[in-house]
mmCIF file of C-alpha atoms and ligand atoms in Angstrom:
data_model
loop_
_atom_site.group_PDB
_atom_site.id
_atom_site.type_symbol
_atom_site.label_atom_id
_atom_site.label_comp_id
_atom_site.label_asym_id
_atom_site.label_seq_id
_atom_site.Cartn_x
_atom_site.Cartn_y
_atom_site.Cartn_z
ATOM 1 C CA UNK A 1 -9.925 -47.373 7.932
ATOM 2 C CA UNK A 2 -12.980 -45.128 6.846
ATOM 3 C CA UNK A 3 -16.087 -46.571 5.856
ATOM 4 C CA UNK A 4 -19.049 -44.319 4.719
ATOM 5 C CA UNK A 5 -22.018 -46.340 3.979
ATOM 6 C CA UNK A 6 -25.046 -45.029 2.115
ATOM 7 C CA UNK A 7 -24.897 -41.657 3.533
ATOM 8 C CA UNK A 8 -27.664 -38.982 2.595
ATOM 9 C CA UNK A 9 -26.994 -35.469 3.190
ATOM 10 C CA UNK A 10 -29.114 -32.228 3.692
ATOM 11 C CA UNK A 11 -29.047 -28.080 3.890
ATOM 12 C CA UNK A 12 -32.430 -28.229 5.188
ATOM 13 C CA UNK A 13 -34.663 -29.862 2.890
ATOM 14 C CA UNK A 14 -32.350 -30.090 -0.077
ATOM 15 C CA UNK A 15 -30.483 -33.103 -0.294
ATOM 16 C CA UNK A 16 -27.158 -32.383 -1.999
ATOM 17 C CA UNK A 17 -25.550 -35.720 -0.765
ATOM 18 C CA UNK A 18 -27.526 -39.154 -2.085
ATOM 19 C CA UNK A 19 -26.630 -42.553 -0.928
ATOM 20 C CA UNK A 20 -22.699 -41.736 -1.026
ATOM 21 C CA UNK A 21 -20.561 -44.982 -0.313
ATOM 22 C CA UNK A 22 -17.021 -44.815 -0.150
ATOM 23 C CA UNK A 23 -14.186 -46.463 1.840
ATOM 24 C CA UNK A 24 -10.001 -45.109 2.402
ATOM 25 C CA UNK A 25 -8.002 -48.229 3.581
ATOM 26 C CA UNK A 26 -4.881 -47.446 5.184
ATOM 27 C CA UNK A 27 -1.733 -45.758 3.472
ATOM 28 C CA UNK A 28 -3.831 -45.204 0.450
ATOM 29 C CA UNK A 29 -4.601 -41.969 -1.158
ATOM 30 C CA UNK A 30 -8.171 -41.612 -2.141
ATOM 31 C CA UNK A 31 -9.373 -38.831 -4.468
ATOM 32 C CA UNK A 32 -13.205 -38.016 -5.046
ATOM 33 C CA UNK A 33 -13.135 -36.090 -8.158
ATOM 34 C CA UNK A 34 -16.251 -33.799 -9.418
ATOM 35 C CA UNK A 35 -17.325 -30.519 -10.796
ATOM 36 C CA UNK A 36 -18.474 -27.338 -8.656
ATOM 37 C CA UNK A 37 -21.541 -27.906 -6.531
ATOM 38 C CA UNK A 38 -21.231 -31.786 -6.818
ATOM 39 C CA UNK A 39 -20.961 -32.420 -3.074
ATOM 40 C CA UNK A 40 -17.162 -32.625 -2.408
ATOM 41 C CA UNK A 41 -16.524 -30.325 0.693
ATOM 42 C CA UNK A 42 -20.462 -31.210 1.780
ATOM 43 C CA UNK A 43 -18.542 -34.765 2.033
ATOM 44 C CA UNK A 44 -15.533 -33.435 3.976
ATOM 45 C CA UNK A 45 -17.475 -31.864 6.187
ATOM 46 C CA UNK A 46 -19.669 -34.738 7.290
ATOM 47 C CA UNK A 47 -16.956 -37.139 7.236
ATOM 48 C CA UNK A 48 -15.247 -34.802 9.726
ATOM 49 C CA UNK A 49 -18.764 -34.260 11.928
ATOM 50 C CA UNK A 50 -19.261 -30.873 10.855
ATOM 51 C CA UNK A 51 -22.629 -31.690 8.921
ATOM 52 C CA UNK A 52 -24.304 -34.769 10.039
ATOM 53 C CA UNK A 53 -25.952 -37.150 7.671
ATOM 54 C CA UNK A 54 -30.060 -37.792 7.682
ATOM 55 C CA UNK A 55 -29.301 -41.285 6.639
ATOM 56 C CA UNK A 56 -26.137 -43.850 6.050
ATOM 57 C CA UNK A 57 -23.349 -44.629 8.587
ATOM 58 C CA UNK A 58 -19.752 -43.341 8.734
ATOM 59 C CA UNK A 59 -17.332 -45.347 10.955
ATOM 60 C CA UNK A 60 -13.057 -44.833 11.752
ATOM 61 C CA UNK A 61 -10.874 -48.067 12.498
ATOM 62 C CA UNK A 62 -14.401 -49.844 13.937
ATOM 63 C CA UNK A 63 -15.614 -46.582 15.453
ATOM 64 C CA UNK A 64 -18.993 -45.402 14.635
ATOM 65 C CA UNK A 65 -18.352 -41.542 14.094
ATOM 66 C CA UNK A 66 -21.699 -40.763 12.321
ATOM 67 C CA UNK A 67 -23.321 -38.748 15.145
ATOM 68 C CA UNK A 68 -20.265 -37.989 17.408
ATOM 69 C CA UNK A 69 -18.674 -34.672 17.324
ATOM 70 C CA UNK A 70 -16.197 -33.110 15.393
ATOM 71 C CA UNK A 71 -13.773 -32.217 18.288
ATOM 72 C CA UNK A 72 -13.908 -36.503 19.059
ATOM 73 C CA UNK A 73 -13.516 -37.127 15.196
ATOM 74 C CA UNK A 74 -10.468 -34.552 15.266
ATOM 75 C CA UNK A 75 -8.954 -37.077 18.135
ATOM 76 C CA UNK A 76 -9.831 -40.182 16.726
ATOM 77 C CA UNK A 77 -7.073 -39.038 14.126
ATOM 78 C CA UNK A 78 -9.179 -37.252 11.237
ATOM 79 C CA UNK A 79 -7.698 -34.035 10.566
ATOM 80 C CA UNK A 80 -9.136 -31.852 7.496
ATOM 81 C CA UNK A 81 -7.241 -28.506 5.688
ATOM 82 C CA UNK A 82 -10.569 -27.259 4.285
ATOM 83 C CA UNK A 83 -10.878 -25.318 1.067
ATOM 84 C CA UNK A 84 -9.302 -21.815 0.695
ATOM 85 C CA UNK A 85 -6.164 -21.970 2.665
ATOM 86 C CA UNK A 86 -7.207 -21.049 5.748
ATOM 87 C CA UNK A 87 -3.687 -19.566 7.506
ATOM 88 C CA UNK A 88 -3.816 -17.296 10.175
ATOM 89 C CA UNK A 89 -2.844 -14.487 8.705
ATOM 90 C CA UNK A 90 -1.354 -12.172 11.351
ATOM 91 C CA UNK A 91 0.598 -15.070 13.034
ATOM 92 C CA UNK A 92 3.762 -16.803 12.210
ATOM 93 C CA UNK A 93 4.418 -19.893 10.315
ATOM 94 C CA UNK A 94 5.732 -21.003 13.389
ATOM 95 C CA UNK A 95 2.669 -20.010 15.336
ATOM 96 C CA UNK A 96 0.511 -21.184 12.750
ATOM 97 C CA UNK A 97 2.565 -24.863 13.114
ATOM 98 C CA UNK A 98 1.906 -24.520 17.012
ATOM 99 C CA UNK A 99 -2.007 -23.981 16.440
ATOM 100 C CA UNK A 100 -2.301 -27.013 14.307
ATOM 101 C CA UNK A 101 -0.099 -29.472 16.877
ATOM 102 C CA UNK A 102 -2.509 -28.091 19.745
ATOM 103 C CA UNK A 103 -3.444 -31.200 20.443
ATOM 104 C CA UNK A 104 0.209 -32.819 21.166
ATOM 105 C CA UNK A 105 0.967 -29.788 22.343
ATOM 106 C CA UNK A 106 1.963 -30.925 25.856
ATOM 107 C CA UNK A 107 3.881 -34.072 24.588
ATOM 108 C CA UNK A 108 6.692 -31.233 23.870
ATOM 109 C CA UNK A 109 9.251 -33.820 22.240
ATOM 110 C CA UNK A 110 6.326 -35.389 20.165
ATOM 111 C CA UNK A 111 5.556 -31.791 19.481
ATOM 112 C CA UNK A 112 9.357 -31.024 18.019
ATOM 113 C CA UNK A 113 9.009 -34.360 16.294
ATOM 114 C CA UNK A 114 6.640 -33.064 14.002
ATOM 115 C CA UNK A 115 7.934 -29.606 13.619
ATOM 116 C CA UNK A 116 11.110 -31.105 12.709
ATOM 117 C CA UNK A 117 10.003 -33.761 10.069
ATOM 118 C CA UNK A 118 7.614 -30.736 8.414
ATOM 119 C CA UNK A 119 10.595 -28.715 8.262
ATOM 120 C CA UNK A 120 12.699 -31.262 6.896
ATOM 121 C CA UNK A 121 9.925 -32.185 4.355
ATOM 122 C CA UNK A 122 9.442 -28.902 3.330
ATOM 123 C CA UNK A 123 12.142 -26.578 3.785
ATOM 124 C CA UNK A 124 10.678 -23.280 2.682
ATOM 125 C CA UNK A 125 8.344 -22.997 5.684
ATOM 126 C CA UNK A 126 11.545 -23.418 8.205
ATOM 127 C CA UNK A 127 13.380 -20.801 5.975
ATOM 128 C CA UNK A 128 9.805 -18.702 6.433
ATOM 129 C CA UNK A 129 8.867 -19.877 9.973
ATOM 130 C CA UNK A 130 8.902 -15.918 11.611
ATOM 131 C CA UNK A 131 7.285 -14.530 8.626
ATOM 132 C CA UNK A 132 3.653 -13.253 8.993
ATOM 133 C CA UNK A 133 1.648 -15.835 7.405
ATOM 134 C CA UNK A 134 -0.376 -13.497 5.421
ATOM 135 C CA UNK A 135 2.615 -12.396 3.662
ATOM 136 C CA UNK A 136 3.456 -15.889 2.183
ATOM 137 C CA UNK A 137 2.088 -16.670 -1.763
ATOM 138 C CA UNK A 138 -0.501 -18.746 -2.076
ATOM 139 C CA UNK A 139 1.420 -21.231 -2.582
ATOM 140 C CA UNK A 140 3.424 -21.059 0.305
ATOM 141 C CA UNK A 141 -0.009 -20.842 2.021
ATOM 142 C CA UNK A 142 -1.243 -23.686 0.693
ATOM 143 C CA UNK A 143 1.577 -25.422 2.121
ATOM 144 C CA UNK A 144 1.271 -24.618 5.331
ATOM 145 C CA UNK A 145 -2.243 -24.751 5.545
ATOM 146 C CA UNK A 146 -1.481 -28.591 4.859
ATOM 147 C CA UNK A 147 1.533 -28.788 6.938
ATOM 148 C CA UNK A 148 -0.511 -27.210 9.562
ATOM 149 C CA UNK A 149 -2.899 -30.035 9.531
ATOM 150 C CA UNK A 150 -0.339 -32.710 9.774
ATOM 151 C CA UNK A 151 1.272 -31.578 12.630
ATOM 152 C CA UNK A 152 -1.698 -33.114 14.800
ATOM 153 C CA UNK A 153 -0.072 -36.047 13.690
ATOM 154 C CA UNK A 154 -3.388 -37.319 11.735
ATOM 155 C CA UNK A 155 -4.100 -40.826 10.862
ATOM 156 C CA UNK A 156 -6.361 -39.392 7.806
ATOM 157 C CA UNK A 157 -5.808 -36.278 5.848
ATOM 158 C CA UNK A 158 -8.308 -35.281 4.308
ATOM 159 C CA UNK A 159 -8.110 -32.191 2.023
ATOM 160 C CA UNK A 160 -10.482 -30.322 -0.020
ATOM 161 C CA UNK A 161 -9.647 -28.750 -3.255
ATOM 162 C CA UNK A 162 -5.971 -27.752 -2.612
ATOM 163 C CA UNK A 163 -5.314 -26.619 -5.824
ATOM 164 C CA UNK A 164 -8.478 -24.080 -5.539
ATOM 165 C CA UNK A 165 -7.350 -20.705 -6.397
ATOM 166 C CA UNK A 166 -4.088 -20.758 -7.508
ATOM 167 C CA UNK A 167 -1.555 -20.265 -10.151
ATOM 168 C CA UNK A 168 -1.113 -23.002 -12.279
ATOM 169 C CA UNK A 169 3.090 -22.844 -11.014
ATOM 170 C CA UNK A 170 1.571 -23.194 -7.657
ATOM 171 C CA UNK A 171 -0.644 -26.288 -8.341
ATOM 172 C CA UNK A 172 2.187 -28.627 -9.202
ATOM 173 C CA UNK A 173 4.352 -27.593 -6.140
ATOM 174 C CA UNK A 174 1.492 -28.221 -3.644
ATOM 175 C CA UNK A 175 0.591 -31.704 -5.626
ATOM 176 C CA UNK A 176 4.565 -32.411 -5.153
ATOM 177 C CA UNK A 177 3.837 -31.657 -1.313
ATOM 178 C CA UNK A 178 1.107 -33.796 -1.190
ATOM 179 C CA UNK A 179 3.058 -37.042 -2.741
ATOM 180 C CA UNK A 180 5.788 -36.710 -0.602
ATOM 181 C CA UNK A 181 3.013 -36.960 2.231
ATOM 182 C CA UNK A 182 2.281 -40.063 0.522
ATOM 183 C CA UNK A 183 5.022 -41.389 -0.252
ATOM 184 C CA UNK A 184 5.839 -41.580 3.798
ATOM 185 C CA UNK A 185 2.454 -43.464 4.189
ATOM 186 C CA UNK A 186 0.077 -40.774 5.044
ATOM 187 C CA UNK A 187 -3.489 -41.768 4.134
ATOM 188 C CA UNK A 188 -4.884 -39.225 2.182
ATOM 189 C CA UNK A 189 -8.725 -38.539 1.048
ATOM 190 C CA UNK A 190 -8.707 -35.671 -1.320
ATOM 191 C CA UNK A 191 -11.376 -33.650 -2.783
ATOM 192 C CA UNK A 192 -10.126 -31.951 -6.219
ATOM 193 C CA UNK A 193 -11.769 -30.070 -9.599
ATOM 194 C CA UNK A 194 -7.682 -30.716 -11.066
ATOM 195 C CA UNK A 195 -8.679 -34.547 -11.836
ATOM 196 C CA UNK A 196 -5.869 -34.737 -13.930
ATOM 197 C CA UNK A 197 -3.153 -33.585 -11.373
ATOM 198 C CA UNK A 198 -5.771 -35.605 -8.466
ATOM 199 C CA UNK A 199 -5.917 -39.003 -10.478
ATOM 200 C CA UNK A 200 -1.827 -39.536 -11.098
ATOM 201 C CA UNK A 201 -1.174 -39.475 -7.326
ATOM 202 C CA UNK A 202 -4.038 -41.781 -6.188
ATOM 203 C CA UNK A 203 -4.475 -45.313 -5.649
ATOM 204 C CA UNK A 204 -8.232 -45.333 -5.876
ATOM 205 C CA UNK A 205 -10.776 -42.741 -7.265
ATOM 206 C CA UNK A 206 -14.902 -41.770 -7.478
ATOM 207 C CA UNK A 207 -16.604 -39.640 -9.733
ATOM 208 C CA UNK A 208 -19.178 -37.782 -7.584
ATOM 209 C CA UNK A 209 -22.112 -36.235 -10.052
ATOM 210 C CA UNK A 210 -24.495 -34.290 -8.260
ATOM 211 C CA UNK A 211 -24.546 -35.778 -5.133
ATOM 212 C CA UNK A 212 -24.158 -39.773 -6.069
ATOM 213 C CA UNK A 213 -20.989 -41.618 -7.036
ATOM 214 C CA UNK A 214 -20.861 -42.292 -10.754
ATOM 215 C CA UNK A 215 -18.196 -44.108 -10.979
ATOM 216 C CA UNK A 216 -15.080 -45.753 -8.770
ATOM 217 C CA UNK A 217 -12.305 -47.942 -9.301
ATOM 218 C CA UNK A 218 -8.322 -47.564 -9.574
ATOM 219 C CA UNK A 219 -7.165 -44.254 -10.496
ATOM 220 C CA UNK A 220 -5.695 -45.645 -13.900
ATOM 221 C CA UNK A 221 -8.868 -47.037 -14.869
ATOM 222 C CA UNK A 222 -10.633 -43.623 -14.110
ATOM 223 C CA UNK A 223 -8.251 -42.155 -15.600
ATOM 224 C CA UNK A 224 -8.455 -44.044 -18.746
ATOM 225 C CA UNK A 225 -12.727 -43.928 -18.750
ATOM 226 C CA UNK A 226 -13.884 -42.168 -21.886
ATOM 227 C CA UNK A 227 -16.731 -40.933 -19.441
ATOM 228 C CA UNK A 228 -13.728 -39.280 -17.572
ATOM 229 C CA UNK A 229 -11.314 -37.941 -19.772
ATOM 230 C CA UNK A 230 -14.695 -36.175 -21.890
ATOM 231 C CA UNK A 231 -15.669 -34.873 -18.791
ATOM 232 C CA UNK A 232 -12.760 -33.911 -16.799
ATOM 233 C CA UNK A 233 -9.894 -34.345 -18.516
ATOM 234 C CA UNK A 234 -10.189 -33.625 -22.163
ATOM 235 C CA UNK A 235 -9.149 -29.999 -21.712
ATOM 236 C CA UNK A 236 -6.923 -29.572 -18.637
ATOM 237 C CA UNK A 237 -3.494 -29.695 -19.321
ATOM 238 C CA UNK A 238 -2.384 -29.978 -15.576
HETATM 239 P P1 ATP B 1 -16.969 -26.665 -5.273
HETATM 240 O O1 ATP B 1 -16.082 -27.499 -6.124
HETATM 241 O O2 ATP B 1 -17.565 -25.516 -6.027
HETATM 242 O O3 ATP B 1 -16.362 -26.262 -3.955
HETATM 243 P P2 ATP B 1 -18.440 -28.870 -4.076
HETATM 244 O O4 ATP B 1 -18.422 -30.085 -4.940
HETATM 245 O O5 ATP B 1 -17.496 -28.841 -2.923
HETATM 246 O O6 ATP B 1 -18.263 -27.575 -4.968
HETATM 247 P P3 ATP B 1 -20.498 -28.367 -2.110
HETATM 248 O O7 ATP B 1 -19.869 -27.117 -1.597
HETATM 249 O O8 ATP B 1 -20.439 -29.570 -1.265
HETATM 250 O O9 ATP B 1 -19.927 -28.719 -3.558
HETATM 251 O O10 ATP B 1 -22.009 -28.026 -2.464
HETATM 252 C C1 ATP B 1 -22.934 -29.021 -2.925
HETATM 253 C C2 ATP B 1 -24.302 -28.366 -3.099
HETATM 254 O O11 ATP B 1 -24.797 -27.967 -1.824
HETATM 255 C C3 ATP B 1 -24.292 -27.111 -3.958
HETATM 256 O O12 ATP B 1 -25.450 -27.121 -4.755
HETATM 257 C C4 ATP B 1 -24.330 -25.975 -2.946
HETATM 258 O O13 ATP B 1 -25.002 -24.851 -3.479
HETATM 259 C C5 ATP B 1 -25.118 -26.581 -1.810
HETATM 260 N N1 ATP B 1 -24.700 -26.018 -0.514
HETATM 261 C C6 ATP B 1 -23.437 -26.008 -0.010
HETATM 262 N N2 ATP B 1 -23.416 -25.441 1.214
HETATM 263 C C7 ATP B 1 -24.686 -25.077 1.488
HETATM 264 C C8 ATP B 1 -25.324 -24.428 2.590
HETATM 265 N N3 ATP B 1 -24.621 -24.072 3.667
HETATM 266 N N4 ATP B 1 -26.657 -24.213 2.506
HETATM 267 C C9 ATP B 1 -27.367 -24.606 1.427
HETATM 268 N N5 ATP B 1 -26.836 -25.225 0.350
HETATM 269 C C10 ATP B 1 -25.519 -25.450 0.376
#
């Protein structure tokens, strides 16, 4: 489904992304695990158009996205909830819901579709859909940010460090959230620090060290490296 070949990446003339290949095959959930400043959300954010590589290719079912923009990768069917839980905080959670479907928005039924299976998936944003959004917990944010993102009806999710910021009690709610997305066949790329948390819902995993992948393979055997578990597992307990 996505195929990034050999991509190099640059903030002027400091490459931060080095020959970076990776694929997500459909109705799998991909994590890219690594440790602050490795690359992650540099990665989002070319994969979605926002940065453009200097080298390397990145294609969607067949299409070559690598110099197109974002607002044509956004309706190929890429949809990203970026780092930091970006609500808008003086709207609804119903407005907020709108804003992310604006692209359906004039399919109306295809629009309630969505609204409707978010709800049903996760009830506390119906049960909070006329409160301000800036008033939810992070948590609650978190999960709309992400809900908020789906309801564009994606064919890739991508999502960068979801668990950033917030209470360990939080964490393990919004991982819940993102296997149910899962579970209903949502392809997933995810970005995460919490490789623990990252590694028990995904089918497939890299280790991305300063800029190159280290290591990939299924999430069990990442999971089981001795490279990974000294690194990024031997002391989180999520
Ligand atoms: P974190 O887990 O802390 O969010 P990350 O793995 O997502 O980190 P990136 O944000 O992709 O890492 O950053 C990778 C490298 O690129 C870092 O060294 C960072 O300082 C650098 N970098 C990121 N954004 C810019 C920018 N706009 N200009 C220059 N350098 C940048």
């Amino acid at each position: 489904m996505l195929k990034v070949n050999s991509i190099n990446v640059s903030y002027g003339k400091v490459e931060v992304i080095k020959q970076v290949s990776f694929e997500v095959n459909q109705g799998e959930v991909v994590v890219i695990i690594g440790a602050n400043g490795a690359g992650k959300t540099t990665i989002m954010k070319t994969v979605t158009g926002l940065l453009k590589p200097t080298q390397g290719e990145i294609s969607f079912e067949g299409n070559n996205t690598t110099r197109i923009a974002a607002e044509k990768i956004v309706k190929l069917g890429i949809a990203m909830c970026p780092e930091g839980r970006q609500v808008f905080p003086q709207h609804t959670v119903y407005d907020n819901l709108v804003l992310g479907g604006y692209l359906i928005r004039k399919d109306k039924n295809a629009f309630q579709k969505n609204l409707d299976y978010m709800y049903s998936l996760f009830p506390i944003l119906k049960e909070r859909s006329k409160q301000f959004a800036g008033t939810l917990s992070g948590g609650e944010q978190q999960m709309l940010a992400i809900a908020r993102a789906m309801m564009s009806n994606p064919k890739l999710l991508l999502l960068d460090e979801p668990s950033a910021g917030l209470a360990p009690i939080y964490v393990k709610g919004i991982f819940d959230m993102i296997k149910k997305l899962a579970d209903q066949g949502t392809t997933i790329l995810l970005v995460e620090q919490m490789a623990n948390m990252a590694l028990k819902l995904a089918n497939r995993a890299y280790v991305l060290e300063t800029g190159c992948i280290a290591l990939e393979g299924s999430a069990t055997d990442i999971m089981n490296d001795p490279k990974v578990v000294e690194s990024y597992l031997g002391s989180k307990k999520y």
